CSV table of C-alpha atoms and ligand atoms in Angstrom, one decimal:
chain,number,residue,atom,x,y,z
A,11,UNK,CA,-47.5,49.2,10.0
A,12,UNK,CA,-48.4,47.0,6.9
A,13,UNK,CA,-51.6,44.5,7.3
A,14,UNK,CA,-50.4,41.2,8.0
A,15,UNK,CA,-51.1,38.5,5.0
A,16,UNK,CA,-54.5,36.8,4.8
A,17,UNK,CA,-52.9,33.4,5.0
A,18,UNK,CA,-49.9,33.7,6.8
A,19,UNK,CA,-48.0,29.6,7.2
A,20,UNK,CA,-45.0,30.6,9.8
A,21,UNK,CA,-42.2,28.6,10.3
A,22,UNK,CA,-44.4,25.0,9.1
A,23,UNK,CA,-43.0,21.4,9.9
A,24,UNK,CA,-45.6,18.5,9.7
A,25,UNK,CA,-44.7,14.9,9.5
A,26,UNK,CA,-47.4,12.1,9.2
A,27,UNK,CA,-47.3,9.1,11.6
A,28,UNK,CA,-47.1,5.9,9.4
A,29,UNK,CA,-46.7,1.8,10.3
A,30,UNK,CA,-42.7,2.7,8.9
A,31,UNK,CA,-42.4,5.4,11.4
A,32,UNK,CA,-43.1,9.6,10.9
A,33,UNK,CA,-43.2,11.0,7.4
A,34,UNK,CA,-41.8,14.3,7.0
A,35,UNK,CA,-43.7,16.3,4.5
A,36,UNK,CA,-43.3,20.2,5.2
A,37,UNK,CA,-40.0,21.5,6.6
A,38,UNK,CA,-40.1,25.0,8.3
A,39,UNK,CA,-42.1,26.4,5.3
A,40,UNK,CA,-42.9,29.7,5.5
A,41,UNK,CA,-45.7,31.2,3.0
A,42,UNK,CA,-47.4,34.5,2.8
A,43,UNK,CA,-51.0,35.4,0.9
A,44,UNK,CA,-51.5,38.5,0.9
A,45,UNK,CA,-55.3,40.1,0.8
A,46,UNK,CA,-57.0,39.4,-2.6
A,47,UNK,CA,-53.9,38.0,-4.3
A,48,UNK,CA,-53.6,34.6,-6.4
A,49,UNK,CA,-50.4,32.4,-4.8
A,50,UNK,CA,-50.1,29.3,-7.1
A,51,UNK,CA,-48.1,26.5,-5.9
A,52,UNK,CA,-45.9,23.7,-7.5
A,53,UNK,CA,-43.5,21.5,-6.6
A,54,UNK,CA,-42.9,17.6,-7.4
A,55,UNK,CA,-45.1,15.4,-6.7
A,56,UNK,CA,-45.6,14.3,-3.3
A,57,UNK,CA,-43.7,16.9,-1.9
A,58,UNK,CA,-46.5,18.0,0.8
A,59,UNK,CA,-48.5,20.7,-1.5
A,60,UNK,CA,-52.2,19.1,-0.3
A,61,UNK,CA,-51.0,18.6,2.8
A,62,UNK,CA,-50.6,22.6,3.0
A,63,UNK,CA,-54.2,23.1,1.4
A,64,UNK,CA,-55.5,20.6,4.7
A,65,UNK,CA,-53.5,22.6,7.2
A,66,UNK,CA,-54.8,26.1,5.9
A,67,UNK,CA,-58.1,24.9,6.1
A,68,UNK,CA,-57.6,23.5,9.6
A,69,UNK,CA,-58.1,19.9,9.0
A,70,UNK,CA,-54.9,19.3,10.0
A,71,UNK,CA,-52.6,20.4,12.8
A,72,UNK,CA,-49.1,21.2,12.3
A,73,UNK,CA,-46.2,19.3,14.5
A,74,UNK,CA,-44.5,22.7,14.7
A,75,UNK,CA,-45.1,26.3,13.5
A,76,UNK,CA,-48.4,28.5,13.1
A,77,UNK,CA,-51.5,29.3,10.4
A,78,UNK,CA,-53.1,32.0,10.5
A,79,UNK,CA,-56.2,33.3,8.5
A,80,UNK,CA,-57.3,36.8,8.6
A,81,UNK,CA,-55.9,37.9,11.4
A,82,UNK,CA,-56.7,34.6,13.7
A,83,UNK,CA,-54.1,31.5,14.3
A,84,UNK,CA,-56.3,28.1,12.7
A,85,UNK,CA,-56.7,25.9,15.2
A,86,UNK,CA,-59.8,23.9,13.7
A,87,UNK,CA,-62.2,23.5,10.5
A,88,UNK,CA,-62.8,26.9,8.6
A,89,UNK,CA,-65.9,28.4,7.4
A,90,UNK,CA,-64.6,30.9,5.9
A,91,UNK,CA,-62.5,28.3,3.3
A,92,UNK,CA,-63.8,27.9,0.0
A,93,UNK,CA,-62.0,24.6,-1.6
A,94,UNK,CA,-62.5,23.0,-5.1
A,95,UNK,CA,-60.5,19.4,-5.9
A,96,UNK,CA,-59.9,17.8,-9.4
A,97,UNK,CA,-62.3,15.6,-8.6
A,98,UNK,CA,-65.9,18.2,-8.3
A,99,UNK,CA,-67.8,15.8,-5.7
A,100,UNK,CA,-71.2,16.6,-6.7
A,101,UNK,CA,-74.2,15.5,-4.8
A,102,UNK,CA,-76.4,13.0,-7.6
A,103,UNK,CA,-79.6,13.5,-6.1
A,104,UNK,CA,-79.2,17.2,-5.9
A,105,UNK,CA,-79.7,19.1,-8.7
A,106,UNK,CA,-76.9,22.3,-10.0
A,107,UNK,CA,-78.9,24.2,-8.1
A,108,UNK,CA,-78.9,22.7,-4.8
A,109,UNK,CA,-75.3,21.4,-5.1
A,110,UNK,CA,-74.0,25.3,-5.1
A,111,UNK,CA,-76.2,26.2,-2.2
A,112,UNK,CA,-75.3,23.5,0.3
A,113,UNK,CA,-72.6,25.8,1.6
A,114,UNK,CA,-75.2,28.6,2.0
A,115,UNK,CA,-77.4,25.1,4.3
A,116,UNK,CA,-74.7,24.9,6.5
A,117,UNK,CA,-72.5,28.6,6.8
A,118,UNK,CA,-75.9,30.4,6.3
A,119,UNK,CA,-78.9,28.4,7.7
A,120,UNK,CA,-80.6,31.8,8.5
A,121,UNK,CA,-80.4,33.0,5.2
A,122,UNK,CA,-83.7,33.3,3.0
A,123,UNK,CA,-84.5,30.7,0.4
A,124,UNK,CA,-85.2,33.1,-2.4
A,125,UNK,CA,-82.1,34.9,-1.6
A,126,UNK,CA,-79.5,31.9,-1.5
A,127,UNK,CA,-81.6,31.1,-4.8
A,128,UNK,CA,-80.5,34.6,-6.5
A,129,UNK,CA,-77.0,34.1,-5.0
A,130,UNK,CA,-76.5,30.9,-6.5
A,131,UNK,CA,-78.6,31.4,-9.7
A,132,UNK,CA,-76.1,34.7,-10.4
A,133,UNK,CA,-73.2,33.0,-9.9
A,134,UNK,CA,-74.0,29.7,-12.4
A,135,UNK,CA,-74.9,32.1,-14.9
A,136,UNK,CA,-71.4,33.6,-14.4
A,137,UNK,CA,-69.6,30.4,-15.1
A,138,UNK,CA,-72.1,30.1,-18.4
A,139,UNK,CA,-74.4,27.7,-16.8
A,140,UNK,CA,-77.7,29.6,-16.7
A,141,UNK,CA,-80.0,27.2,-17.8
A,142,UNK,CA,-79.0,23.9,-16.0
A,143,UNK,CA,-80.0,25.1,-12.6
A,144,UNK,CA,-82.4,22.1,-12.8
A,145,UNK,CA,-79.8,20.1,-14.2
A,146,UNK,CA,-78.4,16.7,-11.9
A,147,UNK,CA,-74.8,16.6,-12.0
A,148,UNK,CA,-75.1,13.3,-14.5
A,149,UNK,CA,-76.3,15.3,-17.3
A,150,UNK,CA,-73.3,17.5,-17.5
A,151,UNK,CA,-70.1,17.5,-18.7
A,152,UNK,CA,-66.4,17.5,-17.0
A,153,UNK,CA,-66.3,21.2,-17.7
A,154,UNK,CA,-69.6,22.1,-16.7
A,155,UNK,CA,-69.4,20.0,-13.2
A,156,UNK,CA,-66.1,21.5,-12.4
A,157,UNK,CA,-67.6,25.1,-13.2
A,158,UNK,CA,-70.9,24.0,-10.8
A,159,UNK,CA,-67.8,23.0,-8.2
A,160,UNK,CA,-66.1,26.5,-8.2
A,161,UNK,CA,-69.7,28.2,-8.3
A,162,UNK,CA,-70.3,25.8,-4.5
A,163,UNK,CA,-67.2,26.5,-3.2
A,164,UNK,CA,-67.5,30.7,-3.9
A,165,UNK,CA,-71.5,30.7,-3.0
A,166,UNK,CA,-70.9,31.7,1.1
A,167,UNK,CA,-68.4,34.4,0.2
A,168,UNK,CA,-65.0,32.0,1.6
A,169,UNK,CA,-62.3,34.7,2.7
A,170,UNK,CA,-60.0,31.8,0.7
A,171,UNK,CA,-60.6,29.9,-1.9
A,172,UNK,CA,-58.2,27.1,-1.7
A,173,UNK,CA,-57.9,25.0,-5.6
A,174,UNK,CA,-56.1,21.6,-5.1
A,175,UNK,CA,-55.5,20.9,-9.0
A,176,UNK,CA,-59.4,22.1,-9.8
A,177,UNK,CA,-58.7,21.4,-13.6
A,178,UNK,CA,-56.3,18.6,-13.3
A,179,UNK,CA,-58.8,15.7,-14.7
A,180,UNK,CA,-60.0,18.5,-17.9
A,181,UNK,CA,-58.9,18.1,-21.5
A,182,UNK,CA,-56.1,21.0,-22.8
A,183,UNK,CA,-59.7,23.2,-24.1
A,184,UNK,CA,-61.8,22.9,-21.6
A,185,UNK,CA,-59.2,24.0,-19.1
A,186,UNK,CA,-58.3,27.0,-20.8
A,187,UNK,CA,-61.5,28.2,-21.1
A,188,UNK,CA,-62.3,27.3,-17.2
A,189,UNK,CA,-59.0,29.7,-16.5
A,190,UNK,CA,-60.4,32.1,-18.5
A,191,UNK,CA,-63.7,31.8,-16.0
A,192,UNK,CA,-61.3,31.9,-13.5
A,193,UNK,CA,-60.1,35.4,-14.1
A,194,UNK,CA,-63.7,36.7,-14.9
A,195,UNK,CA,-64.6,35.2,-11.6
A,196,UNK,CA,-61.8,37.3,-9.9
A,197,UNK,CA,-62.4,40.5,-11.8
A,198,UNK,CA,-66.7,40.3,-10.5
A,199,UNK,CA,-66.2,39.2,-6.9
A,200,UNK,CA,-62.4,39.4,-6.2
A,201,UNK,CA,-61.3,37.0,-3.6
A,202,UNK,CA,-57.7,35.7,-2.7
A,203,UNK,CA,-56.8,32.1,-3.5
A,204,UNK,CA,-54.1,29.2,-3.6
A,205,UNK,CA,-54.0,27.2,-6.5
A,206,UNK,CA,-52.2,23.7,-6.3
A,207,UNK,CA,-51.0,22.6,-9.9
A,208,UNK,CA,-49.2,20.4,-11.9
A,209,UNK,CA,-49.5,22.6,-14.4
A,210,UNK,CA,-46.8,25.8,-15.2
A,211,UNK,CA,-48.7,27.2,-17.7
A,212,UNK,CA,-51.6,27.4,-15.4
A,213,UNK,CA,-49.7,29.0,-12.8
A,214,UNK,CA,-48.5,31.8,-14.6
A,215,UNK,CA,-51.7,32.5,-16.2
A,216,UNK,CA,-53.6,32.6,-13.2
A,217,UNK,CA,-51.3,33.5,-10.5
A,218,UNK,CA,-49.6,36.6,-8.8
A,219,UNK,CA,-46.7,35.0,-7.8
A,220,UNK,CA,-46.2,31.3,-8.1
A,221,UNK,CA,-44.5,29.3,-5.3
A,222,UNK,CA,-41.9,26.6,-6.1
A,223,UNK,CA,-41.7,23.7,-3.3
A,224,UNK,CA,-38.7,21.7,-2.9
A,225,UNK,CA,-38.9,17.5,-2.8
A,226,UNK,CA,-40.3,16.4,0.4
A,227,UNK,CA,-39.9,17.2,3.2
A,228,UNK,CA,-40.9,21.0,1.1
A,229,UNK,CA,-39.9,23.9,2.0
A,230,UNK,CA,-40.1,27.4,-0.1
A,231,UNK,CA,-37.5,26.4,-2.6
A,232,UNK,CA,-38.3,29.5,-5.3
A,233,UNK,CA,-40.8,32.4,-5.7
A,234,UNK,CA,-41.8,33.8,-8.9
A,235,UNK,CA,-43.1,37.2,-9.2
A,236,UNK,CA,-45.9,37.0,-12.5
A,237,UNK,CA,-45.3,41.0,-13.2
A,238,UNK,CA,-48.1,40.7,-16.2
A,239,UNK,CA,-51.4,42.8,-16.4
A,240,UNK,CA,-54.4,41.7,-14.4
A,241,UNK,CA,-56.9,40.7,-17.1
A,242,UNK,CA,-55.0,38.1,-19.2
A,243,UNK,CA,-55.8,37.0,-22.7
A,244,UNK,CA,-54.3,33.2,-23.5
A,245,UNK,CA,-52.2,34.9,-25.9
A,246,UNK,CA,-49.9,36.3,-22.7
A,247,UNK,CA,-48.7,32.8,-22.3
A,248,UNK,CA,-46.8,33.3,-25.8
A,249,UNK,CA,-45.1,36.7,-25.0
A,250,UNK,CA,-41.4,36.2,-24.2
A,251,UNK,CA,-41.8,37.6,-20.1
A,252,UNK,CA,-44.2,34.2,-19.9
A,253,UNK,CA,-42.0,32.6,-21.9
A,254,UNK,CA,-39.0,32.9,-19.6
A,255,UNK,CA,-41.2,32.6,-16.3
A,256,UNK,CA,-42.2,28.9,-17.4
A,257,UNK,CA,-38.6,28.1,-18.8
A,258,UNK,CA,-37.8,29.8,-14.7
A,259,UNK,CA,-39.8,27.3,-13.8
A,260,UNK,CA,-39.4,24.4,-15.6
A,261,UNK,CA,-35.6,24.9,-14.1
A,262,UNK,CA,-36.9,25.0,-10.6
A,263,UNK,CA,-38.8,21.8,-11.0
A,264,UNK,CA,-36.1,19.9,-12.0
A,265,UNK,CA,-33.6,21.2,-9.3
A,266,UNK,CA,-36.4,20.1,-7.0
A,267,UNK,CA,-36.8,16.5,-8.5
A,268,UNK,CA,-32.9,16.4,-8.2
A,269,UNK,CA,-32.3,16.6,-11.4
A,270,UNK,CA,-30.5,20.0,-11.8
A,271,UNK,CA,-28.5,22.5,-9.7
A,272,UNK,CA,-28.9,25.9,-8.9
A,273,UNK,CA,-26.0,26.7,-10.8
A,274,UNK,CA,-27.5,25.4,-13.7
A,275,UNK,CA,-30.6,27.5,-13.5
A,276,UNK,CA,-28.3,30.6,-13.1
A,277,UNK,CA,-26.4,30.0,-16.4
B,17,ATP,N1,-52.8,10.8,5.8
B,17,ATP,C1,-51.6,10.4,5.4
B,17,ATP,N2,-50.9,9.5,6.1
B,17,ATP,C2,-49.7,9.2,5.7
B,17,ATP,N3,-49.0,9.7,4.6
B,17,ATP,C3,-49.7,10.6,3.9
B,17,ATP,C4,-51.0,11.0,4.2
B,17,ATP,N4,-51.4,12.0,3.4
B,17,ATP,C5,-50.3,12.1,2.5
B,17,ATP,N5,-49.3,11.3,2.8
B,17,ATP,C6,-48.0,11.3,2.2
B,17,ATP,O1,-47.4,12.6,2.4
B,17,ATP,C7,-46.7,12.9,1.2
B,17,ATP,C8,-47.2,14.3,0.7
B,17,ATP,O2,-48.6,14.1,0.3
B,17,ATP,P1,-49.4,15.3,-0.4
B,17,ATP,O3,-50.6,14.7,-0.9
B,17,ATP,O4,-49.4,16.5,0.5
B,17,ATP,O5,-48.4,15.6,-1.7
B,17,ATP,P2,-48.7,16.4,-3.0
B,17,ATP,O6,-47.5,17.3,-3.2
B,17,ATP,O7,-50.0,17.1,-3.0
B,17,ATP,O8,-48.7,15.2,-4.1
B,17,ATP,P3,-49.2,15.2,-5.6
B,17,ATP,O9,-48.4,16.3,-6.3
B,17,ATP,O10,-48.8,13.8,-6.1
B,17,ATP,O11,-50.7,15.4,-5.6
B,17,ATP,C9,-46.9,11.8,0.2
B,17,ATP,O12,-45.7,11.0,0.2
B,17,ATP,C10,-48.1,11.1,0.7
B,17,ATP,O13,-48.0,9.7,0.4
């Protein structure tokens, strides 16, 4: 019998309730994570992709269909989520240090001091922030606060880490270098995640296999298998296998706006 996914969405309809009447967002979507894998997901915009993120990590219910998370259908708020947003949400009057541990406050409260201190203290200096520990979120840049966010949302160990368009708000450099942390994230403490992007480029870089939503209300419109190697130099991204995923894409993103048929994209 094969293992069943780590994040399983079966059969997924949700509609939100508004003053016009019920919004359908996700139609019968069907999605499937398996165990230490990285799923990225695009789709136009608005289509329901953060409303997925929400249901995953239980803060919302779906109208019709299941989640289910390791093994257990999601009924409520997760511990076991990691999430980072675009926008990092970093506590002022905590310093770095502090900000990465909260998880540890709430998901660990039994934990010793000095070893939530090593846990945290290792991971900054994996993201290259050894050295503003002490540091208030202020005093450091875009980058640096959205490298301080991934650190806080990977401190307790998440069986997911969920990524709602973590490098969104970063200039062209700094993002490419944060993907590059990405993947030396993965390769020390490998964890399975669903990245939310804007970004096609991104996707392929990072992911396994990269979901393509339709217009709302989404479904699973197209799924691209990345087949390149594990540890990824920038320079993949100009090899003519990435070359045609993104052009794939690109294709998929259009017929999902509208603006091109399937037929096209066989051509
Ligand atoms: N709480 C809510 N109540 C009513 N409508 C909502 C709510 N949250 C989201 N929506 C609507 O549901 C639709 C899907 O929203 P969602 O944020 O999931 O899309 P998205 O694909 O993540 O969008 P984007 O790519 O622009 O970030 C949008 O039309 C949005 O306006």
């Amino acid at each position: 019998m094969t293992e069943p996914a780590l994040i399983e969405i079966k059969g997924v309809t949700h509609a939100y309730q508004t003053a016009t009447g019920p919004l359908p967002v996700l139609d019968n979507l069907n999605v499937s994570v398996p165990e230490g894998t990285f799923t990225a997901v695009v789709g136009p915009s608005g289509c329901g992709k953060s409303t997925l993120t929400k249901l995953i990590a239980g803060l919302l219910r779906p109208d019709r269909g299941e989640v289910w998370l390791h093994g257990e259908r999601v009924k409520s708020p997760r511990k076991t989520v990691g999430m980072a947003f675009q926008n990092p949400v970093l506590l002022e009057w905590r310093t770095i240090l502090d900000n990465v541990i909260l998880p540890l406050e709430i998901v660990a409260p039994r934990m010793p001091k000095k070893d939530r201190i090593k846990r945290a203290e290792e991971l900054l200096a994996l993201v290259g922030l050894e050295g503003f520990e002490d540091k208030r979120p202020s005093e450091l840049s875009g980058g640096m606060r959205q490298r301080a966010s991934l650190c806080r949302s990977l401190v307790h160990k998440p069986d997911v880490l969920i990524l709602d368009e973590p490098f969104g708000a970063l200039d062209a450099f700094t993002r490419e270098d944060l993907w590059q942390t990405m993947h030396e994230l993965r390769r020390q403490e490998p964890f399975t995640s669903l990245l939310i992007t804007h970004d096609l480029r991104e996707s392929v870089y990072l992911a396994d296999e990269v979901i393509v939503l339709s217009g709302r209300p989404a479904t699973t419109q197209f799924v691209l298998d990345v087949d390149l190697p594990g540890e990824r130099a920038l320079d993949v991204l100009y090899q003519p296998k990435a070359v045609d995923y993104l052009a794939t894409l690109r294709h998929q993103i259009q017929i999902a706006q509208g603006r091109a048929t399937q037929e096209e994209a066989a051509q």
